[in-house]
Amino acid sequence: MNFIEIAADKNDRKDNDFKIKILIFTEGTIIGPRNLFQHFNHASYVPIGTSSEKTFDWYKQGADIIYLTSRKRKIQVVTIADILGRNNFAPGILISREGNEMYKDIVESVKPDILIEDDCRSIGGKWQMCITYVKPDIKRRIKSIVVKEFQGIDHLPKMAIDLQSE
């Protein structure tokens, strides 16, 4: 597992006792193509809706934000990190897989309280999702929120604590 810090210089979080770890899949969930023709051009991806503001709201409330990308090549991971940084997504880290790591390995290592990801409709559905193959004992402790691919997270609660009952 590799990671890159996102927007560390924007650390304006209020100090509070609310601690929650939110793992957010990037492509298809919070960033996406401007149009159908750019679907496979990840470097041209932009925020979906108000996803950057939403992540910043959760961050300011005390949530730790961890992003997960589908990209594995260093240059592509850096590109996704740049998209997140220049579009004012909340400070956090961007994780990428390495070698033979699978998404489940990242989820099992991070052990987030909440996992937000899209339904992977364009690439085969549930069997491609991060939560699908997570060990049952770990999966039970994660609130999995699945959104429609490329539809964003605008409909999710503004308050991070309300994600647990989503």
Tab-separated table of C-alpha atoms in Angstrom:
chain	number	residue	atom	x	y	z
A	1	MET	CA	0.000	0.000	0.000
A	2	ASN	CA	1.352	3.389	-1.018
A	3	PHE	CA	-0.012	6.759	0.003
A	4	ILE	CA	0.264	10.462	-0.780
A	5	GLU	CA	-0.831	13.294	1.522
A	6	ILE	CA	-3.611	15.501	0.171
A	7	ALA	CA	-3.886	19.206	1.078
A	8	ALA	CA	-1.874	18.961	4.300
A	9	ASP	CA	-1.462	22.761	4.195
A	10	LYS	CA	-5.241	23.226	4.537
A	11	ASN	CA	-5.425	21.826	8.037
A	12	ASP	CA	-8.113	24.069	9.519
A	13	ARG	CA	-9.985	21.380	11.401
A	14	LYS	CA	-11.619	22.267	14.657
A	15	ASP	CA	-10.197	20.278	17.552
A	16	ASN	CA	-12.969	18.093	18.914
A	17	ASP	CA	-13.618	14.651	20.339
A	18	PHE	CA	-15.466	13.353	17.273
A	19	LYS	CA	-13.283	10.718	15.667
A	20	ILE	CA	-14.414	8.772	12.652
A	21	LYS	CA	-12.385	7.278	9.809
A	22	ILE	CA	-13.954	7.606	6.366
A	23	LEU	CA	-12.474	5.725	3.407
A	24	ILE	CA	-13.688	7.106	0.066
A	25	PHE	CA	-13.074	5.501	-3.306
A	26	THR	CA	-12.134	8.247	-5.769
A	27	GLU	CA	-12.880	7.400	-9.409
A	28	GLY	CA	-16.598	7.078	-10.043
A	29	THR	CA	-17.517	8.102	-6.505
A	30	ILE	CA	-16.189	11.647	-5.997
A	31	ILE	CA	-14.385	12.352	-9.281
A	32	GLY	CA	-15.397	11.448	-12.801
A	33	PRO	CA	-15.126	12.348	-16.469
A	34	ARG	CA	-16.546	15.568	-17.853
A	35	ASN	CA	-18.230	13.501	-20.555
A	36	LEU	CA	-18.536	9.931	-21.848
A	37	PHE	CA	-15.593	10.321	-24.204
A	38	GLN	CA	-13.214	10.958	-21.304
A	39	HIS	CA	-14.254	7.896	-19.296
A	40	PHE	CA	-10.822	6.259	-19.571
A	41	ASN	CA	-8.831	9.499	-19.364
A	42	HIS	CA	-8.458	9.664	-15.584
A	43	ALA	CA	-6.173	12.703	-15.812
A	44	SER	CA	-9.133	14.758	-17.041
A	45	TYR	CA	-11.451	13.783	-14.171
A	46	VAL	CA	-13.212	16.527	-12.197
A	47	PRO	CA	-15.179	16.591	-8.937
A	48	ILE	CA	-18.668	15.124	-9.135
A	49	GLY	CA	-21.159	17.670	-7.836
A	50	THR	CA	-20.108	19.241	-4.555
A	51	SER	CA	-18.044	16.263	-3.412
A	52	SER	CA	-15.023	18.371	-2.468
A	53	GLU	CA	-17.116	20.595	-0.206
A	54	LYS	CA	-18.799	17.561	1.352
A	55	THR	CA	-15.450	15.941	2.237
A	56	PHE	CA	-14.245	19.228	3.702
A	57	ASP	CA	-17.397	19.497	5.856
A	58	TRP	CA	-16.764	16.031	7.282
A	59	TYR	CA	-13.100	16.815	7.819
A	60	LYS	CA	-13.886	20.053	9.699
A	61	GLN	CA	-16.182	18.049	11.963
A	62	GLY	CA	-13.251	15.830	12.959
A	63	ALA	CA	-13.407	12.960	10.465
A	64	ASP	CA	-10.184	11.486	9.128
A	65	ILE	CA	-10.532	11.305	5.348
A	66	ILE	CA	-8.716	8.583	3.450
A	67	TYR	CA	-9.034	8.334	-0.318
A	68	LEU	CA	-8.514	5.149	-2.343
A	69	THR	CA	-7.674	5.192	-6.033
A	70	SER	CA	-7.950	2.471	-8.647
A	71	ARG	CA	-4.684	3.699	-10.188
A	72	LYS	CA	-1.515	1.732	-9.438
A	73	ARG	CA	1.210	3.380	-11.527
A	74	LYS	CA	2.975	6.141	-9.578
A	75	ILE	CA	2.431	8.811	-12.242
A	76	GLN	CA	-1.302	8.028	-12.352
A	77	VAL	CA	-1.593	8.072	-8.542
A	78	VAL	CA	0.150	11.445	-8.460
A	79	THR	CA	-2.326	12.683	-11.087
A	80	ILE	CA	-5.305	11.629	-8.931
A	81	ALA	CA	-3.670	13.276	-5.879
A	82	ASP	CA	-3.246	16.459	-7.930
A	83	ILE	CA	-6.924	16.406	-8.951
A	84	LEU	CA	-7.958	16.077	-5.292
A	85	GLY	CA	-5.558	18.787	-4.141
A	86	ARG	CA	-6.315	21.416	-6.760
A	87	ASN	CA	-10.080	20.885	-6.377
A	88	ASN	CA	-10.024	21.524	-2.630
A	89	PHE	CA	-10.894	18.081	-1.362
A	90	ALA	CA	-10.387	17.644	2.378
A	91	PRO	CA	-6.895	17.002	3.697
A	92	GLY	CA	-6.100	13.342	4.128
A	93	ILE	CA	-4.170	10.627	2.382
A	94	LEU	CA	-4.610	8.954	-0.984
A	95	ILE	CA	-3.906	5.228	-0.903
A	96	SER	CA	-3.054	3.104	-3.912
A	97	ARG	CA	-2.558	-0.615	-4.268
A	98	GLU	CA	0.815	-2.092	-5.063
A	99	GLY	CA	1.850	-5.449	-6.425
A	100	ASN	CA	-0.889	-8.039	-6.005
A	101	GLU	CA	-2.843	-6.086	-3.392
A	102	MET	CA	-6.589	-6.130	-3.784
A	103	TYR	CA	-9.065	-3.502	-2.595
A	104	LYS	CA	-10.121	-5.780	0.248
A	105	ASP	CA	-6.526	-5.794	1.496
A	106	ILE	CA	-6.574	-1.998	1.759
A	107	VAL	CA	-9.961	-1.970	3.510
A	108	GLU	CA	-8.844	-4.675	5.946
A	109	SER	CA	-5.663	-2.733	6.700
A	110	VAL	CA	-7.295	0.689	7.081
A	111	LYS	CA	-10.372	-0.631	8.950
A	112	PRO	CA	-12.485	2.462	8.315
A	113	ASP	CA	-15.623	3.214	10.270
A	114	ILE	CA	-17.299	4.173	6.991
A	115	LEU	CA	-16.516	3.108	3.430
A	116	ILE	CA	-18.054	5.162	0.626
A	117	GLU	CA	-17.764	3.749	-2.880
A	118	ASP	CA	-19.701	3.574	-6.109
A	119	ASP	CA	-21.511	0.514	-7.432
A	120	CYS	CA	-18.925	-0.134	-10.199
A	121	ARG	CA	-21.719	-0.555	-12.731
A	122	SER	CA	-19.548	0.207	-15.780
A	123	ILE	CA	-16.901	-2.389	-14.869
A	124	GLY	CA	-18.974	-5.330	-13.717
A	125	GLY	CA	-20.738	-4.375	-10.522
A	126	LYS	CA	-20.498	-5.793	-7.019
A	127	TRP	CA	-17.598	-8.168	-7.628
A	128	GLN	CA	-15.397	-5.108	-8.386
A	129	MET	CA	-16.317	-3.227	-5.212
A	130	CYS	CA	-13.958	-2.748	-2.257
A	131	ILE	CA	-16.300	-4.146	0.410
A	132	THR	CA	-17.318	-7.337	-1.391
A	133	TYR	CA	-14.487	-9.658	-0.307
A	134	VAL	CA	-13.592	-8.105	3.059
A	135	LYS	CA	-13.400	-10.673	5.862
A	136	PRO	CA	-16.811	-10.954	7.561
A	137	ASP	CA	-15.518	-10.051	11.049
A	138	ILE	CA	-14.054	-6.786	9.711
A	139	LYS	CA	-16.947	-6.109	7.312
A	140	ARG	CA	-19.432	-6.164	10.211
A	141	ARG	CA	-17.676	-3.180	11.795
A	142	ILE	CA	-17.712	-1.041	8.637
A	143	LYS	CA	-20.665	1.046	7.562
A	144	SER	CA	-20.681	0.510	3.793
A	145	ILE	CA	-22.316	3.266	1.746
A	146	VAL	CA	-22.706	2.513	-1.942
A	147	VAL	CA	-23.596	5.327	-4.339
A	148	LYS	CA	-24.482	5.122	-8.012
A	149	GLU	CA	-21.428	5.335	-10.236
A	150	PHE	CA	-20.642	8.891	-11.378
A	151	GLN	CA	-23.643	10.300	-9.450
A	152	GLY	CA	-21.562	11.600	-6.542
A	153	ILE	CA	-22.130	12.013	-2.828
A	154	ASP	CA	-24.182	15.219	-2.761
A	155	HIS	CA	-27.158	13.325	-1.316
A	156	LEU	CA	-25.189	12.098	1.710
A	157	PRO	CA	-25.583	13.914	5.042
A	158	LYS	CA	-23.610	17.094	5.696
A	159	MET	CA	-22.947	15.894	9.211
A	160	ALA	CA	-20.338	13.117	9.341
A	161	ILE	CA	-21.942	11.538	12.386
A	162	ASP	CA	-25.141	11.038	10.374
A	163	LEU	CA	-23.265	8.830	7.879
A	164	GLN	CA	-23.320	6.035	10.448
A	165	SER	CA	-27.110	5.849	10.180
A	166	GLU	CA	-27.215	6.363	6.395
